Amino acid sequence: MLVAGNWKMYKRPAEAGEFCRALREADLGTVDVVVCPPYVSLSEAVAALAMTEIGVAAQNVHWADEGAFTGEVSAPMLRELGVYGTIVGHSERRQYFGETDETVVQRIAAAVKHGLHVIACVGETEAEREAGETEAVLRRQVGAIRDGIVDVDDLVIAYEPVWAIGTGKTATPEIAQEAHALVKSILAVPVLYGGSVKPENAAELAAQPDVDGALVGGASLDVESFATICREASI
Ligand code: PEP
């Protein structure tokens, strides 16, 4: 069971250090724990969590090792900071920054090549769910990853229905279970659930047979709430 906190564009370096020092002292149950700060706060997080089991991952990575790509950060750069992995293909990247299934695959391939663990995000929008297209969307998104990535040992998928992200509308455990089973039938890797995971719903989601953890946004920004989610998911 893995619980990852996606901080999005929150927490400057000093706040990140403070949060991570508090997290070291918290009771996190028995799950594997990862935090994903913004790029500028990665070093502080790595330093504050040194000699612990808590991993630090980025929120994105470029596919080239270096080059004329203003504003981007590469896998070797992240490795040199002591970063353990990265999120790729978050719906906010797909929605606001033109991320496509093709660029998601390129980013995953580069990350894996350089030894980063990857949390690759997939999920349907509300309109797609209402139009009965959820299965087709997941088949397309996960199929692209399956067809483009040979080494999936360090890859997990996060099923994050876009309508549940930051909206307070969590998928029911049944909806999550059905989607996770579908994802695993396409690509046999662990699948995290993401979308308004909170201390109150973490246990019932984690209890589903094909839910292997959680990717948590808003509720990961507070140490007590994040720690409670980790404990609740410890089954
Ligand atoms: C996310 O950003 O990956 C996420 C799931 O956000 P939230 O938990 O706030 O819905």
Short mmCIF file of C-alpha atoms and ligand atoms in Angstrom, two decimals:
data_model
loop_
_atom_site.label_atom_id
_atom_site.label_comp_id
_atom_site.label_asym_id
_atom_site.label_seq_id
_atom_site.Cartn_x
_atom_site.Cartn_y
_atom_site.Cartn_z
CA MET A 1 0.00 0.00 0.00
CA LEU A 2 1.47 3.35 -1.09
CA VAL A 3 0.20 6.78 -0.06
CA ALA A 4 1.62 9.72 -2.03
CA GLY A 5 0.94 13.40 -1.31
CA ASN A 6 0.77 15.68 -4.35
CA TRP A 7 1.39 19.18 -3.04
CA LYS A 8 0.70 20.84 -6.43
CA MET A 9 1.89 24.49 -6.34
CA TYR A 10 1.87 24.76 -2.54
CA LYS A 11 4.66 24.97 0.05
CA ARG A 12 7.77 27.05 -0.45
CA PRO A 13 11.14 25.57 0.63
CA ALA A 14 10.97 26.66 4.28
CA GLU A 15 7.40 25.36 4.67
CA ALA A 16 8.35 22.11 2.97
CA GLY A 17 11.23 21.57 5.40
CA GLU A 18 8.98 22.28 8.37
CA PHE A 19 6.27 19.91 7.08
CA CYS A 20 8.75 17.10 6.44
CA ARG A 21 10.38 17.44 9.86
CA ALA A 22 6.92 17.09 11.42
CA LEU A 23 6.12 14.13 9.14
CA ARG A 24 9.24 12.31 10.40
CA GLU A 25 7.75 12.34 13.87
CA ALA A 26 4.19 11.39 12.86
CA ASP A 27 2.61 7.93 13.13
CA LEU A 28 2.18 6.89 9.48
CA GLY A 29 0.98 3.34 10.06
CA THR A 30 2.47 0.66 7.83
CA VAL A 31 2.05 2.12 4.32
CA ASP A 32 4.87 3.31 2.07
CA VAL A 33 4.80 7.11 2.04
CA VAL A 34 5.93 9.58 -0.62
CA VAL A 35 5.63 13.37 -0.77
CA CYS A 36 5.67 15.32 -4.04
CA PRO A 37 6.66 18.96 -3.44
CA PRO A 38 7.09 21.60 -6.15
CA TYR A 39 10.56 21.59 -7.80
CA VAL A 40 11.94 24.46 -5.71
CA SER A 41 11.13 22.65 -2.46
CA LEU A 42 12.52 19.22 -3.39
CA SER A 43 15.97 19.77 -1.86
CA GLU A 44 14.53 20.88 1.46
CA ALA A 45 12.26 17.84 1.54
CA VAL A 46 15.08 15.44 0.63
CA ALA A 47 17.27 16.91 3.39
CA ALA A 48 14.50 16.86 6.00
CA LEU A 49 13.58 13.25 5.21
CA ALA A 50 17.14 11.88 4.96
CA MET A 51 17.58 8.52 6.71
CA THR A 52 13.82 7.88 6.76
CA GLU A 53 11.67 5.52 4.70
CA ILE A 54 9.62 8.44 3.32
CA GLY A 55 10.32 9.08 -0.37
CA VAL A 56 10.40 12.43 -2.16
CA ALA A 57 9.10 12.63 -5.74
CA ALA A 58 8.69 15.44 -8.27
CA GLN A 59 5.40 16.35 -9.97
CA ASN A 60 6.69 16.14 -13.54
CA VAL A 61 9.85 15.42 -15.56
CA HIS A 62 11.05 16.21 -19.08
CA TRP A 63 11.98 13.46 -21.54
CA ALA A 64 15.36 14.86 -22.58
CA ASP A 65 18.45 14.64 -20.35
CA GLU A 66 19.27 18.28 -21.11
CA GLY A 67 18.64 20.78 -23.89
CA ALA A 68 16.96 24.01 -24.94
CA PHE A 69 13.69 23.41 -23.05
CA THR A 70 13.10 26.55 -21.03
CA GLY A 71 11.34 25.91 -17.74
CA GLU A 72 11.74 22.13 -17.82
CA VAL A 73 13.61 19.78 -15.46
CA SER A 74 15.18 16.45 -16.43
CA ALA A 75 15.43 13.04 -14.77
CA PRO A 76 19.23 13.24 -14.21
CA MET A 77 18.70 16.62 -12.51
CA LEU A 78 16.13 15.08 -10.17
CA ARG A 79 18.36 12.09 -9.47
CA GLU A 80 21.21 14.38 -8.48
CA LEU A 81 18.94 16.03 -5.88
CA GLY A 82 18.25 12.65 -4.30
CA VAL A 83 14.68 12.50 -5.58
CA TYR A 84 13.14 9.02 -5.65
CA GLY A 85 10.50 9.36 -8.35
CA THR A 86 7.99 11.56 -10.14
CA ILE A 87 4.35 11.97 -10.97
CA VAL A 88 3.66 12.03 -14.73
CA GLY A 89 0.53 12.95 -16.68
CA HIS A 90 -1.47 14.51 -13.86
CA SER A 91 -4.83 15.71 -15.18
CA GLU A 92 -3.87 19.31 -14.37
CA ARG A 93 -0.87 18.88 -16.72
CA ARG A 94 -3.15 17.32 -19.36
CA GLN A 95 -5.83 20.03 -18.89
CA TYR A 96 -3.75 23.20 -18.59
CA PHE A 97 -0.35 22.42 -20.14
CA GLY A 98 -1.08 20.37 -23.24
CA GLU A 99 0.11 17.00 -21.91
CA THR A 100 -0.88 14.17 -24.25
CA ASP A 101 -0.72 10.37 -24.11
CA GLU A 102 2.40 10.60 -26.31
CA THR A 103 4.28 13.05 -24.08
CA VAL A 104 3.23 11.09 -20.99
CA VAL A 105 4.90 8.00 -22.47
CA GLN A 106 8.05 9.96 -23.36
CA ARG A 107 8.31 11.33 -19.83
CA ILE A 108 7.76 7.93 -18.22
CA ALA A 109 10.38 6.32 -20.47
CA ALA A 110 13.00 8.93 -19.53
CA ALA A 111 12.19 8.70 -15.82
CA VAL A 112 12.39 4.90 -15.76
CA LYS A 113 15.62 4.93 -17.80
CA HIS A 114 17.23 7.08 -15.11
CA GLY A 115 15.97 4.98 -12.22
CA LEU A 116 13.09 7.15 -11.05
CA HIS A 117 9.89 5.51 -9.81
CA VAL A 118 6.83 6.79 -11.66
CA ILE A 119 3.24 7.50 -10.64
CA ALA A 120 1.44 7.85 -13.99
CA CYS A 121 -2.01 9.45 -13.78
CA VAL A 122 -5.05 8.49 -15.84
CA GLY A 123 -8.75 9.20 -15.52
CA GLU A 124 -11.86 10.38 -17.28
CA THR A 125 -13.51 13.81 -17.13
CA GLU A 126 -17.07 14.26 -15.92
CA ALA A 127 -18.30 14.71 -19.50
CA GLU A 128 -16.57 11.51 -20.57
CA ARG A 129 -18.11 9.55 -17.66
CA GLU A 130 -21.58 10.96 -18.43
CA ALA A 131 -21.18 10.03 -22.10
CA GLY A 132 -20.34 6.43 -21.09
CA GLU A 133 -16.76 6.80 -22.33
CA THR A 134 -14.88 5.93 -19.13
CA GLU A 135 -13.74 2.52 -20.31
CA ALA A 136 -12.63 3.83 -23.72
CA VAL A 137 -10.67 6.69 -22.12
CA LEU A 138 -8.90 4.37 -19.68
CA ARG A 139 -8.16 1.86 -22.45
CA ARG A 140 -6.61 4.66 -24.54
CA GLN A 141 -4.58 6.24 -21.71
CA VAL A 142 -3.35 3.02 -20.09
CA GLY A 143 -2.94 1.30 -23.48
CA ALA A 144 -0.55 4.07 -24.59
CA ILE A 145 1.59 3.45 -21.50
CA ARG A 146 1.49 -0.34 -21.95
CA ASP A 147 2.49 -0.04 -25.63
CA GLY A 148 5.24 2.52 -24.98
CA ILE A 149 6.94 1.32 -21.82
CA VAL A 150 8.84 -1.97 -21.64
CA ASP A 151 10.12 -1.82 -18.06
CA VAL A 152 7.17 -1.38 -15.71
CA ASP A 153 8.86 -2.59 -12.51
CA ASP A 154 9.06 0.95 -11.10
CA LEU A 155 5.70 2.12 -12.43
CA VAL A 156 2.40 2.55 -10.67
CA ILE A 157 -0.77 4.00 -12.17
CA ALA A 158 -2.94 6.49 -10.31
CA TYR A 159 -6.60 6.32 -11.33
CA GLU A 160 -7.80 9.86 -10.79
CA PRO A 161 -11.26 10.62 -12.17
CA VAL A 162 -10.98 14.29 -13.11
CA TRP A 163 -14.43 15.04 -11.68
CA ALA A 164 -13.20 13.94 -8.25
CA ILE A 165 -9.99 15.99 -8.12
CA GLY A 166 -10.21 18.92 -5.74
CA THR A 167 -14.02 18.83 -5.90
CA GLY A 168 -14.82 16.94 -2.71
CA LYS A 169 -16.70 14.42 -4.91
CA THR A 170 -14.90 11.16 -4.16
CA ALA A 171 -15.55 8.13 -6.36
CA THR A 172 -17.48 5.49 -4.46
CA PRO A 173 -15.39 2.46 -3.48
CA GLU A 174 -17.35 0.50 -6.12
CA ILE A 175 -16.54 2.97 -8.91
CA ALA A 176 -12.88 2.98 -7.89
CA GLN A 177 -12.74 -0.82 -7.72
CA GLU A 178 -14.32 -1.21 -11.17
CA ALA A 179 -11.89 1.27 -12.75
CA HIS A 180 -8.87 -0.25 -11.00
CA ALA A 181 -9.79 -3.75 -12.17
CA LEU A 182 -10.06 -2.44 -15.73
CA VAL A 183 -6.69 -0.66 -15.52
CA LYS A 184 -5.03 -3.82 -14.20
CA SER A 185 -6.57 -5.90 -16.98
CA ILE A 186 -4.75 -3.62 -19.45
CA LEU A 187 -1.47 -3.24 -17.55
CA ALA A 188 -0.61 -5.35 -14.51
CA VAL A 189 0.87 -2.76 -12.15
CA PRO A 190 -0.25 -1.42 -8.75
CA VAL A 191 -3.03 1.18 -9.01
CA LEU A 192 -3.51 4.10 -6.59
CA TYR A 193 -6.81 5.93 -6.27
CA GLY A 194 -6.81 9.74 -6.35
CA GLY A 195 -9.62 12.26 -6.09
CA SER A 196 -10.71 13.92 -2.84
CA VAL A 197 -9.19 11.24 -0.60
CA LYS A 198 -9.67 12.36 3.01
CA PRO A 199 -9.19 10.86 6.47
CA GLU A 200 -12.91 9.90 6.43
CA ASN A 201 -12.89 7.88 3.20
CA ALA A 202 -9.33 6.50 3.03
CA ALA A 203 -10.07 3.22 4.82
CA GLU A 204 -13.07 2.17 2.68
CA LEU A 205 -11.21 2.99 -0.54
CA ALA A 206 -8.07 1.15 0.61
CA ALA A 207 -10.21 -1.88 1.51
CA GLN A 208 -11.10 -2.50 -2.15
CA PRO A 209 -9.17 -5.48 -3.54
CA ASP A 210 -7.64 -3.62 -6.49
CA VAL A 211 -6.85 -0.37 -4.67
CA ASP A 212 -3.14 -0.40 -3.86
CA GLY A 213 -2.88 3.02 -2.29
CA ALA A 214 -3.80 6.66 -2.72
CA LEU A 215 -2.59 9.81 -4.44
CA VAL A 216 -3.74 12.63 -2.21
CA GLY A 217 -3.87 16.32 -3.17
CA GLY A 218 -5.50 18.84 -0.82
CA ALA A 219 -5.62 16.59 2.22
CA SER A 220 -1.86 15.94 1.99
CA LEU A 221 -1.00 19.56 2.80
CA ASP A 222 -1.69 19.19 6.51
CA VAL A 223 0.53 16.80 8.47
CA GLU A 224 -2.21 15.47 10.74
CA SER A 225 -4.67 14.89 7.91
CA PHE A 226 -2.02 13.22 5.72
CA ALA A 227 -0.78 11.06 8.60
CA THR A 228 -4.35 10.02 9.41
CA ILE A 229 -4.92 8.98 5.78
CA CYS A 230 -1.72 6.91 5.94
CA ARG A 231 -2.89 5.19 9.12
CA GLU A 232 -6.42 4.61 7.77
CA ALA A 233 -4.98 3.04 4.61
CA SER A 234 -2.72 0.74 6.66
CA ILE A 235 -4.63 -2.50 6.28
C1 PEP B 1 -4.46 15.18 -6.99
O1 PEP B 1 -4.10 16.31 -7.20
O2 PEP B 1 -3.79 14.25 -7.46
C2 PEP B 1 -5.66 14.96 -6.19
C3 PEP B 1 -6.14 13.76 -6.11
O3 PEP B 1 -6.20 16.07 -5.56
P1 PEP B 1 -7.36 16.06 -4.42
O4 PEP B 1 -6.99 14.98 -3.43
O5 PEP B 1 -7.26 17.43 -3.82
O6 PEP B 1 -8.64 15.78 -5.08
#
